[in-house]
Coordinates of C-alpha atoms and ligand atoms in Angstrom, one line a residue:
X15 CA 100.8 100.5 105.1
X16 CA 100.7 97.1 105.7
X17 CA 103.4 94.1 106.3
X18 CA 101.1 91.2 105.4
X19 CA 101.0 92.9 102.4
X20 CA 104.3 92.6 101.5
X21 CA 105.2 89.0 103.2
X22 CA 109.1 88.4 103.3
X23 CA 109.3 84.6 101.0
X24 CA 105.8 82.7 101.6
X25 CA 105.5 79.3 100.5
X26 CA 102.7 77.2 101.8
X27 CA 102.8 76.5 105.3
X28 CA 106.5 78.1 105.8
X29 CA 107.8 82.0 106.4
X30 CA 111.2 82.3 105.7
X31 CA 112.9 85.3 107.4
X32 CA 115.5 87.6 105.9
X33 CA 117.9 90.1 106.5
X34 CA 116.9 93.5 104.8
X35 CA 120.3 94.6 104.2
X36 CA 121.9 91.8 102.6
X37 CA 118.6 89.8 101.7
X38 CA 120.5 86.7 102.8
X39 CA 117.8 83.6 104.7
X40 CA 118.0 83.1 108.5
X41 CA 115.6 80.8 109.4
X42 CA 112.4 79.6 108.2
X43 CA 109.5 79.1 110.5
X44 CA 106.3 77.1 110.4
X45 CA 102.9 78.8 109.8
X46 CA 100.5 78.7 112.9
X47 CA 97.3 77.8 111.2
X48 CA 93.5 78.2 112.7
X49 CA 94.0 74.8 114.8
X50 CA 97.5 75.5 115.5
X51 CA 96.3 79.3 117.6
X52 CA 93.6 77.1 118.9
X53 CA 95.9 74.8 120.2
X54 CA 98.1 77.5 121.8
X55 CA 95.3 79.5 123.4
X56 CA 94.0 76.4 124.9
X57 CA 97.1 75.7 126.3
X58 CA 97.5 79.5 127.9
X59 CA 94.0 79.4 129.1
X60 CA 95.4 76.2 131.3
X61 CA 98.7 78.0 132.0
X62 CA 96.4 81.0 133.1
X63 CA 94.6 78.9 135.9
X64 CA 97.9 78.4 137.5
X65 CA 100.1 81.7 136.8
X66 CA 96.7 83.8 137.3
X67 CA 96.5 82.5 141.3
X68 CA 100.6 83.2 142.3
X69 CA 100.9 86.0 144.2
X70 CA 102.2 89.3 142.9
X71 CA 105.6 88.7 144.8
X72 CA 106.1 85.2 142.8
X73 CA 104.8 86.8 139.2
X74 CA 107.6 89.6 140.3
X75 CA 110.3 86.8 140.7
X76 CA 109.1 85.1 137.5
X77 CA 109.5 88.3 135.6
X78 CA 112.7 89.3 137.3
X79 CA 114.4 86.3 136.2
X80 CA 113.3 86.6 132.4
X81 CA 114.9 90.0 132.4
X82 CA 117.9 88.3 134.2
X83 CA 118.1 85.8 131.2
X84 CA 117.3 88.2 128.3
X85 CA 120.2 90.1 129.9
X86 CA 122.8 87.4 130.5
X87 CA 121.6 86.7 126.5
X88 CA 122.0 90.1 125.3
X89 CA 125.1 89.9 122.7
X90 CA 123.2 87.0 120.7
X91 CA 119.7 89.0 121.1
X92 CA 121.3 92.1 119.9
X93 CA 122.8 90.1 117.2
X94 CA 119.9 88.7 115.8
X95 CA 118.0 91.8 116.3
X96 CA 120.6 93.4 113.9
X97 CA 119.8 90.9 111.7
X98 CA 116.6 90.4 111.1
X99 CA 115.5 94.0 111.5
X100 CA 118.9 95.8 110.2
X101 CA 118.9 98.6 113.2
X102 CA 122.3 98.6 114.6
X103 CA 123.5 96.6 117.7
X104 CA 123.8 99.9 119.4
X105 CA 120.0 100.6 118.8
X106 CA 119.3 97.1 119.7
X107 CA 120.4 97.3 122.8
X108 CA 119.0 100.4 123.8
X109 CA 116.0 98.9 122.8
X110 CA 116.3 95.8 125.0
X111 CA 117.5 98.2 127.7
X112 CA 113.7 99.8 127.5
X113 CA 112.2 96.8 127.6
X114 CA 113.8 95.5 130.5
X115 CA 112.9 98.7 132.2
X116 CA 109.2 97.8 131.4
X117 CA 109.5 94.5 132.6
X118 CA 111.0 95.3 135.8
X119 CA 108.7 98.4 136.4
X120 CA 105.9 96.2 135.3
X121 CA 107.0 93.4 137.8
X122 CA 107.4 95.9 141.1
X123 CA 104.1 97.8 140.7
X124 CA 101.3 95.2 140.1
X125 CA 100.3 94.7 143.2
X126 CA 100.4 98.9 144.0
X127 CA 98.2 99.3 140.7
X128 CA 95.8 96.2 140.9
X129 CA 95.5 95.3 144.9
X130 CA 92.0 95.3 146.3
X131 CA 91.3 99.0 147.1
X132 CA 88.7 99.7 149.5
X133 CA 86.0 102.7 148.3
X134 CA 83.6 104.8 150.2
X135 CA 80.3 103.1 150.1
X136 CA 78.5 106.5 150.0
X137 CA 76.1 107.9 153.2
X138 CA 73.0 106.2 152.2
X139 CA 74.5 103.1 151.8
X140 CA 76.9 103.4 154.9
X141 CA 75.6 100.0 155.7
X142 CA 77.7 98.6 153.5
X143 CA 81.4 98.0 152.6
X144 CA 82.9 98.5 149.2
X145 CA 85.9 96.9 147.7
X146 CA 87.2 97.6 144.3
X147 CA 89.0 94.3 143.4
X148 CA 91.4 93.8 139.6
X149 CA 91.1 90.0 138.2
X150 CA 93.8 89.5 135.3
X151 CA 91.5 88.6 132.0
X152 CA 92.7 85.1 131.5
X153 CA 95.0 84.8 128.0
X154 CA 95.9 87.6 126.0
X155 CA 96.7 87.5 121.6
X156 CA 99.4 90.4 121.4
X157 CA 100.0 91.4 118.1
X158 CA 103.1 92.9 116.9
X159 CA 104.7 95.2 115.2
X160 CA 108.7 94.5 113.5
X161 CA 109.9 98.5 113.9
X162 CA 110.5 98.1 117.8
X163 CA 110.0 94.3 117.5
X164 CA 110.9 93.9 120.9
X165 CA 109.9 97.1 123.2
X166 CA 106.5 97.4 121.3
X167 CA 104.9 94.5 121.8
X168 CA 106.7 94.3 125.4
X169 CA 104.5 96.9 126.5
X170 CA 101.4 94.5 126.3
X171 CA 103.3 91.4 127.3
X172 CA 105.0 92.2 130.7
X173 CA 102.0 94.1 131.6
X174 CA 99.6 91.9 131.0
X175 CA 101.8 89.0 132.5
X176 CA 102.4 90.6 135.9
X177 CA 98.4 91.6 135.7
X178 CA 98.1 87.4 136.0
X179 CA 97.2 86.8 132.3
X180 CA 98.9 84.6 129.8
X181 CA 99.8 85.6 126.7
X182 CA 99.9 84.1 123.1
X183 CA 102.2 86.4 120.9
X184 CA 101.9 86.6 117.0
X185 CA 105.3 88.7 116.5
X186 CA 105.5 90.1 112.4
X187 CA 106.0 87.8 109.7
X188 CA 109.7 90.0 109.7
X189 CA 110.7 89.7 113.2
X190 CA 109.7 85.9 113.9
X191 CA 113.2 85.0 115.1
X192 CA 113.1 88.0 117.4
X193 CA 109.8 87.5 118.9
X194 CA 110.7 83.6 119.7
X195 CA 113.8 84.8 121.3
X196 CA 111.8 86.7 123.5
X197 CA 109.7 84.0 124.6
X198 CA 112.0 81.3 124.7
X199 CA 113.9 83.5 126.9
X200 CA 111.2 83.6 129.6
X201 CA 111.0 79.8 129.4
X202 CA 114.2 79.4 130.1
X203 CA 114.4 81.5 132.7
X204 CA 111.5 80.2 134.5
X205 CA 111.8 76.1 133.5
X206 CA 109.0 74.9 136.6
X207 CA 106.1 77.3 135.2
X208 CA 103.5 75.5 133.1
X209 CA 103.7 75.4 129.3
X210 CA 102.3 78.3 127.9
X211 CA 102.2 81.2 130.1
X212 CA 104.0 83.1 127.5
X213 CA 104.3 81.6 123.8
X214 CA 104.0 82.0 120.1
X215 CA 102.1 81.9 117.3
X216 CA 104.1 82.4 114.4
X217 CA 103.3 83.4 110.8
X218 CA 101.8 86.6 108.5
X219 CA 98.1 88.2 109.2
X220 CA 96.3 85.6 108.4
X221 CA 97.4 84.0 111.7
X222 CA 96.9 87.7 113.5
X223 CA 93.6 87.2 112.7
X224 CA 93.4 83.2 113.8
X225 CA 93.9 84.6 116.6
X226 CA 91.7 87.5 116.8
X227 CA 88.8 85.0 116.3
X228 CA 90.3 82.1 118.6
X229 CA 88.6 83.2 121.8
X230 CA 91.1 85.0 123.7
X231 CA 89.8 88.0 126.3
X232 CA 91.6 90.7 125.1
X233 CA 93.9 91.4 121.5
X234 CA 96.5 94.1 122.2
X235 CA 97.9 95.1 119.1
X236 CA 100.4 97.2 117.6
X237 CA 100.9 97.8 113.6
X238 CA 99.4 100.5 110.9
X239 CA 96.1 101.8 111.2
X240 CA 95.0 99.8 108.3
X241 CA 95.2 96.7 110.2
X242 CA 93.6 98.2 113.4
X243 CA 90.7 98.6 111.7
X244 CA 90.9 95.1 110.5
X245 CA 91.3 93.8 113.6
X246 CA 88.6 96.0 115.5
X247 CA 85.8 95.0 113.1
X248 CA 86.8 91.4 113.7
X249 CA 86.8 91.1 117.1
X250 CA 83.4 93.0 116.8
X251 CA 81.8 89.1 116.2
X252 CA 82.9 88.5 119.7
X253 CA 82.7 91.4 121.7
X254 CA 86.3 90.7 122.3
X255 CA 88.3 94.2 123.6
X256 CA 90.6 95.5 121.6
X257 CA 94.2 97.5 122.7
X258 CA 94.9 99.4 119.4
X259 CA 98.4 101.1 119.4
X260 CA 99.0 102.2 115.5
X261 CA 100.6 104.4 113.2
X262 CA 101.9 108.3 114.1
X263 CA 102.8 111.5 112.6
X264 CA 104.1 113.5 115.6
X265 CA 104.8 117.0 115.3
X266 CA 107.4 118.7 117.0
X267 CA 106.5 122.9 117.7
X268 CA 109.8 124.6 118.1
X269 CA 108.9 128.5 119.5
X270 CA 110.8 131.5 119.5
X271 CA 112.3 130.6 122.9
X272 CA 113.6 127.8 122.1
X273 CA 117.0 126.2 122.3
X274 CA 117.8 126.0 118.5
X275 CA 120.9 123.7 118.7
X276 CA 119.2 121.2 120.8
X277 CA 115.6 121.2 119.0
X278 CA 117.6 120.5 115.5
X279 CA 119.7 117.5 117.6
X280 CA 116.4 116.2 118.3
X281 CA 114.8 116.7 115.4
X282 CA 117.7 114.9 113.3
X283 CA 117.7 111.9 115.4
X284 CA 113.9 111.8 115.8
X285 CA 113.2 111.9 112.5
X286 CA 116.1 109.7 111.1
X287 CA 116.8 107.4 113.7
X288 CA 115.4 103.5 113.3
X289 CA 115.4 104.9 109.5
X290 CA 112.5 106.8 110.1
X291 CA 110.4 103.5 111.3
X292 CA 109.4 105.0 114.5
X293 CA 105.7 105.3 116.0
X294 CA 106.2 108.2 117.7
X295 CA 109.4 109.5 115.5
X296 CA 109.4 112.7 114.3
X297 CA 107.4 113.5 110.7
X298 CA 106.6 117.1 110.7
X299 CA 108.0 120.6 112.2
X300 CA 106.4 123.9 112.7
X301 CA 109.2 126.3 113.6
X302 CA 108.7 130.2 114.6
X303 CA 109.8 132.4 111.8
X304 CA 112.3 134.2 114.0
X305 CA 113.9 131.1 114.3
X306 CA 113.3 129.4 111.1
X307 CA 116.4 129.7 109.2
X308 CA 119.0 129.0 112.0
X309 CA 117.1 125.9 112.8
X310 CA 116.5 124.2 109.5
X311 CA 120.3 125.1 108.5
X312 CA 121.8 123.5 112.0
X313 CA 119.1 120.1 111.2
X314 CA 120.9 120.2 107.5
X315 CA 124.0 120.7 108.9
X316 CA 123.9 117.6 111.5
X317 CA 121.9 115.3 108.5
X318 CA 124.6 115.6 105.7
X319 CA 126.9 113.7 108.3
X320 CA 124.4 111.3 108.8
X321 CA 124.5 107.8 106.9
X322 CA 122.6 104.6 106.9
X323 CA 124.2 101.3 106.5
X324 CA 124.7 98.0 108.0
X325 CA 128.5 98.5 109.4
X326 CA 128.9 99.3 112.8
X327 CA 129.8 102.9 111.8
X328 CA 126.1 103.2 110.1
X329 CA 124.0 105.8 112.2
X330 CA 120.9 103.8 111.1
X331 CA 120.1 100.7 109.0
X332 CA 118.3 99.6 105.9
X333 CA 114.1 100.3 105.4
X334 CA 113.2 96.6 107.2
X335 CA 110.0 96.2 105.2
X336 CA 110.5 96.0 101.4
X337 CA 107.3 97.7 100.3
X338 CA 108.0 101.2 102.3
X339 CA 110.3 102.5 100.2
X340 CA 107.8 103.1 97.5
X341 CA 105.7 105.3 99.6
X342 CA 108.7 107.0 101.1
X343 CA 109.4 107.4 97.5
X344 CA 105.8 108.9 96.4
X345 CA 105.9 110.9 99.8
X346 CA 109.4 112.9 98.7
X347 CA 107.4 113.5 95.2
X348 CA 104.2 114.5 96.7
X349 CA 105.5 117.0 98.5
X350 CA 107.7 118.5 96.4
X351 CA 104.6 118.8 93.6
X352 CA 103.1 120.4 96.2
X353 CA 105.3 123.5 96.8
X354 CA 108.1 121.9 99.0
X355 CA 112.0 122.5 98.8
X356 CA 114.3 120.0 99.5
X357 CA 117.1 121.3 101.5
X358 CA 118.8 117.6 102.2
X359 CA 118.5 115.1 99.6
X360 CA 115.5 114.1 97.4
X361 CA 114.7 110.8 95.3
X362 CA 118.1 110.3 94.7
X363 CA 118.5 109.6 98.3
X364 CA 116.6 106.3 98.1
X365 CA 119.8 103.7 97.5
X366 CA 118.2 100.3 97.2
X367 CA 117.2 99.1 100.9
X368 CA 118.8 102.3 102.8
X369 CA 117.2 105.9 102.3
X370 CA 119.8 108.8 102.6
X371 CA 117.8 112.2 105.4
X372 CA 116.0 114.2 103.4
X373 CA 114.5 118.0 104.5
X374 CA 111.8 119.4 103.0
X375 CA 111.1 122.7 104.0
X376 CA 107.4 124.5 103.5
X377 CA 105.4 121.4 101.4
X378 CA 101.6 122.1 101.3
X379 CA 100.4 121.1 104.3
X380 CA 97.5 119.2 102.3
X381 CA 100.8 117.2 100.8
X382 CA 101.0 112.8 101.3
X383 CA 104.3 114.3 103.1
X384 CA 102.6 116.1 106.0
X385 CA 99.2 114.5 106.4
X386 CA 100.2 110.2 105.7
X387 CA 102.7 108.3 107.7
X388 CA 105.6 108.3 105.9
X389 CA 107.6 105.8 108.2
X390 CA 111.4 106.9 106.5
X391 CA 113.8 109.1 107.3
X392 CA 112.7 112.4 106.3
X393 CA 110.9 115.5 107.8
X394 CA 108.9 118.3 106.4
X395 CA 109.8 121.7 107.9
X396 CA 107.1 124.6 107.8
X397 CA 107.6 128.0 108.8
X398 CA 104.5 129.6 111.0
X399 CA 103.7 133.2 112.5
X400 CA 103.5 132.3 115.6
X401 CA 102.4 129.2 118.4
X402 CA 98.5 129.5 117.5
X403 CA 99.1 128.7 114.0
X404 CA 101.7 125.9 115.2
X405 CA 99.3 124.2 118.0
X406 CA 96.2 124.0 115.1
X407 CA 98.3 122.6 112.3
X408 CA 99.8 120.2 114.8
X409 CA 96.1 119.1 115.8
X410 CA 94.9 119.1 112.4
X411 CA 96.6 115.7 111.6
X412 CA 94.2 112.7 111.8
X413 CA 97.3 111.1 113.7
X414 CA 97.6 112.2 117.3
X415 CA 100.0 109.7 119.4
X416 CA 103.3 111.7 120.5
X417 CA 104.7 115.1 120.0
X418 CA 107.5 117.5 121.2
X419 CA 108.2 121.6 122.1
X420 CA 111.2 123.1 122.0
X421 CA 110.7 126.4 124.5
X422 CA 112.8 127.7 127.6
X423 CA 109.5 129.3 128.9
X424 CA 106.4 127.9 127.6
X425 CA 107.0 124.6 127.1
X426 CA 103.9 122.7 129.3
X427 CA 101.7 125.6 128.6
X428 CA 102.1 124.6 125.1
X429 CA 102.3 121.0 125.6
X430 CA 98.5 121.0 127.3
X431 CA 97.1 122.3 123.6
X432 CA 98.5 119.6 122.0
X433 CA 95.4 117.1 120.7
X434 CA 97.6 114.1 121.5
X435 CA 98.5 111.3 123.7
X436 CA 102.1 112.2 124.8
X437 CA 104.3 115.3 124.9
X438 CA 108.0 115.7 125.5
X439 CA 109.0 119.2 125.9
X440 CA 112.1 120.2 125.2
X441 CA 113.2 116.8 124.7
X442 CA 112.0 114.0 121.5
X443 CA 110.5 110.9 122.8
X444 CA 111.2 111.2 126.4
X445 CA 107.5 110.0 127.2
X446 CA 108.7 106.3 125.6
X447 CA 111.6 105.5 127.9
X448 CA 109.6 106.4 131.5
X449 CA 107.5 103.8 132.4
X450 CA 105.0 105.3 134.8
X451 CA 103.9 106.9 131.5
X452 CA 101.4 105.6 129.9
X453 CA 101.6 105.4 126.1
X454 CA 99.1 105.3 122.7
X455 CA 97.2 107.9 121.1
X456 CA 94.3 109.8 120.1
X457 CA 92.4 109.6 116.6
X458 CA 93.9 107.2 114.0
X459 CA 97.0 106.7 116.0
X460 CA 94.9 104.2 118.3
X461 CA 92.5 102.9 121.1
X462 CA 93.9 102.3 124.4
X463 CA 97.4 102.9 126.7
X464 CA 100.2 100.4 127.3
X465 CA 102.8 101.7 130.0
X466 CA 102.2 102.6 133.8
X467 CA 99.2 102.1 135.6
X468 CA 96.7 102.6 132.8
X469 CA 98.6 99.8 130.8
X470 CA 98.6 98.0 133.5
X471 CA 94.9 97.7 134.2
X472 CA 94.0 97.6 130.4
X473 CA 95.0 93.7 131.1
X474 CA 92.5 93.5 134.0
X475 CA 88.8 93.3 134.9
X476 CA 87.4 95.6 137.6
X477 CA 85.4 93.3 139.7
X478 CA 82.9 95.8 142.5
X479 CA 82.1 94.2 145.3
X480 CA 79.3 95.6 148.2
X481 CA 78.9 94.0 151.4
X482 CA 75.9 94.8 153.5
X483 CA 77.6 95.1 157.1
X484 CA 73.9 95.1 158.9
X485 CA 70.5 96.6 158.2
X486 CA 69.4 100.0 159.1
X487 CA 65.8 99.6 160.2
X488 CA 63.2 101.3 158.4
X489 CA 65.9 102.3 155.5
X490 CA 65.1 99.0 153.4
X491 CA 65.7 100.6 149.9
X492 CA 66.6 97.3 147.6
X493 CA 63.8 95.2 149.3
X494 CA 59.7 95.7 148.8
X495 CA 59.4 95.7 152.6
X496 CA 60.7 99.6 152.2
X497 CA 57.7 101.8 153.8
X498 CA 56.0 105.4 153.2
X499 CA 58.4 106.6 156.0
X500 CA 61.7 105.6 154.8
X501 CA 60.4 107.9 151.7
X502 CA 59.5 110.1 153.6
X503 CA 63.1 109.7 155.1
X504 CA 65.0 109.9 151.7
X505 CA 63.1 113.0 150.5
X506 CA 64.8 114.8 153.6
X507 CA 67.7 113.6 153.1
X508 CA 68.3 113.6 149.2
X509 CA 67.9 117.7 149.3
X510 CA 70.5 118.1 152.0
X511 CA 73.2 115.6 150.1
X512 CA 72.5 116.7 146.5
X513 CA 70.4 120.1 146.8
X514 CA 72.6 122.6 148.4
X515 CA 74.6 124.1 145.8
X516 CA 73.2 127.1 144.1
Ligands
NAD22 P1 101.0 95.9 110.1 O1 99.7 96.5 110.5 O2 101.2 95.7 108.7 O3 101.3 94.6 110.9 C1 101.2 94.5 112.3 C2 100.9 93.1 112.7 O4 99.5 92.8 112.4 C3 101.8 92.0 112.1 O5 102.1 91.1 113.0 C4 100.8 91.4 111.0 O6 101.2 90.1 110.7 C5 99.5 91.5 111.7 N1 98.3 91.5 110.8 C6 98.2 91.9 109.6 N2 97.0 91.8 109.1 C7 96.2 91.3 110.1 C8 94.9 90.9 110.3 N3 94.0 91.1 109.3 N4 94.5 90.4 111.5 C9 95.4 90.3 112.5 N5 96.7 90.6 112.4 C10 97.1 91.1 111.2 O7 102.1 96.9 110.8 P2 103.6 96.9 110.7 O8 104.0 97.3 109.3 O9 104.1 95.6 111.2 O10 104.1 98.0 111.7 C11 104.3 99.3 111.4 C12 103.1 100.2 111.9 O11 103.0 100.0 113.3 C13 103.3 101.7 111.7 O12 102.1 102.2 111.3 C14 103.7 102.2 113.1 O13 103.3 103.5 113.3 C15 102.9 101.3 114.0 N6 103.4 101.2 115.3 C16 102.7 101.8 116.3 C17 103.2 101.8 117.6 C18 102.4 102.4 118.7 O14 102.8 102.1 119.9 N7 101.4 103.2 118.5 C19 104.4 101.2 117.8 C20 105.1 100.6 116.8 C21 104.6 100.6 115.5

């Protein structure tokens, strides 16, 4: 799928943004055009001379303080998040509450993760000294996503700002407001830094890709796999790296062992929750067939008490993006062509922007259902022999970014089969709210890791460098002046360091 495909209201050089649940305008935004990015990376690249030279200590203070502020803000961030995305203020402000955990994690561990490390130099060149050294990139173009529209993107921005870059953010053409709310907070919160340590680009893909071309040292995005592609072969022209976090369709393995009541919990919120919109939500099932008919009844059970809307009773809100109703739509269809039963719901579930749960139990597993994102709230259930046949249909998907086990005993042993980037066992997206671990996928889910150390030095250059302490004589090996005994020398020695194993 794809968002530019589907722009909100587009006149000319405006984006107007709108609620999804009522339709109803709340702002309209300029368009960033090519000079506009320009403009704005120029600026960071400025920004980046001074905010790239602090010390880790004052980038922590800096970053600190924005989570202060987005904190002290939180009722009218929440608020707006509600509006322009339709989650519910609750699920807002969990999903501030990650970010800020990011931020802060981010802030207190740059200098562990990034400080000058020095290495062993090796014993032919004990001579010299080695120092493994990080140097922040200089401006980074995040591009978002508007499912998380805060804690996705988040995961490129605080890390790469406490790495010592700055950052030019192109939020979705649906979460504009959002997006500037996040940066204007960090302004706001830190008044003396220079303009443009952290700021926006607003407007649909065509400015994503302004900025893909503009120049900057590294584009970390998050959206579908459609547009990662996109954006790879783009930033091909200029060898400029790419940090590709995209689409998912995580499978959840529930065994024999496990604990029924608490996999079909997870599996109703995972799959429903956010309406479905979730990277790493839940899509598929493969459930043991000991256990196959308690677990799908308890995950019907919870579901039929389970309701979007956009009242504060509503356990999730309205399908944000217009277009992804249809494939949600041809998804249900597809899959119940292709031998599935619905056990909650069906087509009739789909009520303008809000989608009812709906369970479909055994579809062909070569149905859109099972092998596409689908991005809604619904799950396909399929019944297996055993864990073999679970662990190869799970890694069958092109997809492989997050997953889950349900099992009392074999949980991790499972988990390490798993062809993916993140596991939770016994547990749904547990992975996404620890920030120590990293996070992206394998396959067509992505390129790259955002979270913990890993996403920490994905924002930084290694820079290597050797110092020749004194010379040994007659072991000259980088110079002509070495001689037929220092070979002589090196032919004894080479055996003993690198011959002895047999
Ligand atoms: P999308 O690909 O349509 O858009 C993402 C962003 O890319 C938007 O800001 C859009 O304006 C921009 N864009 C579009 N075309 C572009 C181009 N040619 N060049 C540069 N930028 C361009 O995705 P979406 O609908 O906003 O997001 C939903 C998708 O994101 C889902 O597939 C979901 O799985 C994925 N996602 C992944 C993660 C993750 O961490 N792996 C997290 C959240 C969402």
């Amino acid at each position: 799928m794809s968002a530019s495909d589907t722009a909100t209201t587009e006149r000319d050089d405006t984006l107007t943004s709108v609620n999804p649940a009522t339709g109803e305008v709340l702002a309209t935004y300029r368009i960033d055009d090519e000079d506009a990015v320009q403009a704005a990376v120029v600026k960071a690249r400025t920004a980046a001379a001074t905010w790239g030279t602090l010390s880790y200590d004052e980038r922590k203070k800096h970053l600190l303080r924005w989570a202060s502020k987005l904190v002290e803000k939180s009722d009218e961030f929440c608020e707006l998040i509600h509006a322009e995305n339709g989650k519910p203020r609750d699920d807002a402000y969990l999903e501030l509450m990650l970010a800020l955990e990011h931020i802060t994690w981010a802030a207190k561990n740059a200098e562990k993760v990034l400080k000058p490390k020095k290495v062993s130099p090796g014993a032919l060149m004990a001579n010299f000294a080695a120092y493994l050294e990080q140097r922040p990139l200089g401006v980074i173009g995040v591009i978002g996503p508007w499912n998380y529209p805060v804690y996705t993107p988040n995961g490129s921005i605080a890390y790469a700002l406490a790495a010592g870059n700055a950052v030019v953010f192109k939020p979705s053409e649906f979460s504009t407001g959002i997006g500037n709310f996040f940066t204007t907070a960090f302004t706001e919160a830190n008044p003396g830094l220079p303009d443009g340590v952290f700021t926006t680009v607003n407007g649909y893909g065509v400015t994503g890709a302004a900025l893909v071309r503009s120049g900057v040292d590294k584009i970390a995005f998050t959206g579908s796999t459609a547009t990662g592609k996109k954006i790879m072969a783009a930033a091909s022209d200029t060898l400029t790296p790419v940090l590709l976090e995209c689409g998912g369709k995580d499978a959840v393995i529930v065994a024999a062992d496990g604990d029924i009541k608490a996999a079909a919990d997870a599996v109703a919120w995972g799959a429903t929750g956010n309406s479905g919109q979730t990277c790493a939500g839940v899509e598929r099932v493969y459930v043991d067939k000991s256990v196959a008919p308690e677990f799908i009844a308890e995950v019907k059970r919870i579901l039929t008490d389970v309701k979007p809307g956009s009242d504060d009773k509503a356990a999730y809100g309205p399908m944000t993006m217009p277009s992804q109703i249809d494939i949600v739509r041809r998804h249900i269809e597809d899959a119940l062509k292709n031998g599935g039963k619905a056990v909650l719901g069906g087509v009739e579930s789909i009520k303008g922007p809000f989608i009812e749960p709906v369970v479909i139990v055994d579809a062909d597993e070569s149905s859109e259902a099972v092998t596409e994102e689908t991005f809604g709230p619904t799950v396909t259930i399929r019944t297996v022999e055993g864990i073999d046949e679970a662990v190869r249909l799970t890694n069958a998907n092109k997809y492989g970014l997050g997953s889950a086990v349900y099992s009392r005993k074999h949980g991790l042993e499972i988990a390490r089969r798993l062809k993916v980037g993140a596991t939770s066992v016994n547990s749904v997206l547990g992975f996404a709210a620890i920030s120590a671990l990293p996070f992206g996928g394998v396959g067509d889910s992505g390129i790259g890791r955002i979270h913990g150390a890993p996403g920490m030095l994905e924002f930084s250059r290694p820079h290597s460098i050797a110092v020749q302490r004194f010379t040994i004589p007659g072991m000259a090996l980088l110079s002509y002046s070495r001689t037929d005994s220092t070979m002589k020398l090196l032919r004894k020695l080479v055996p003993l360091l690198h011959g002895r194993h047999k």
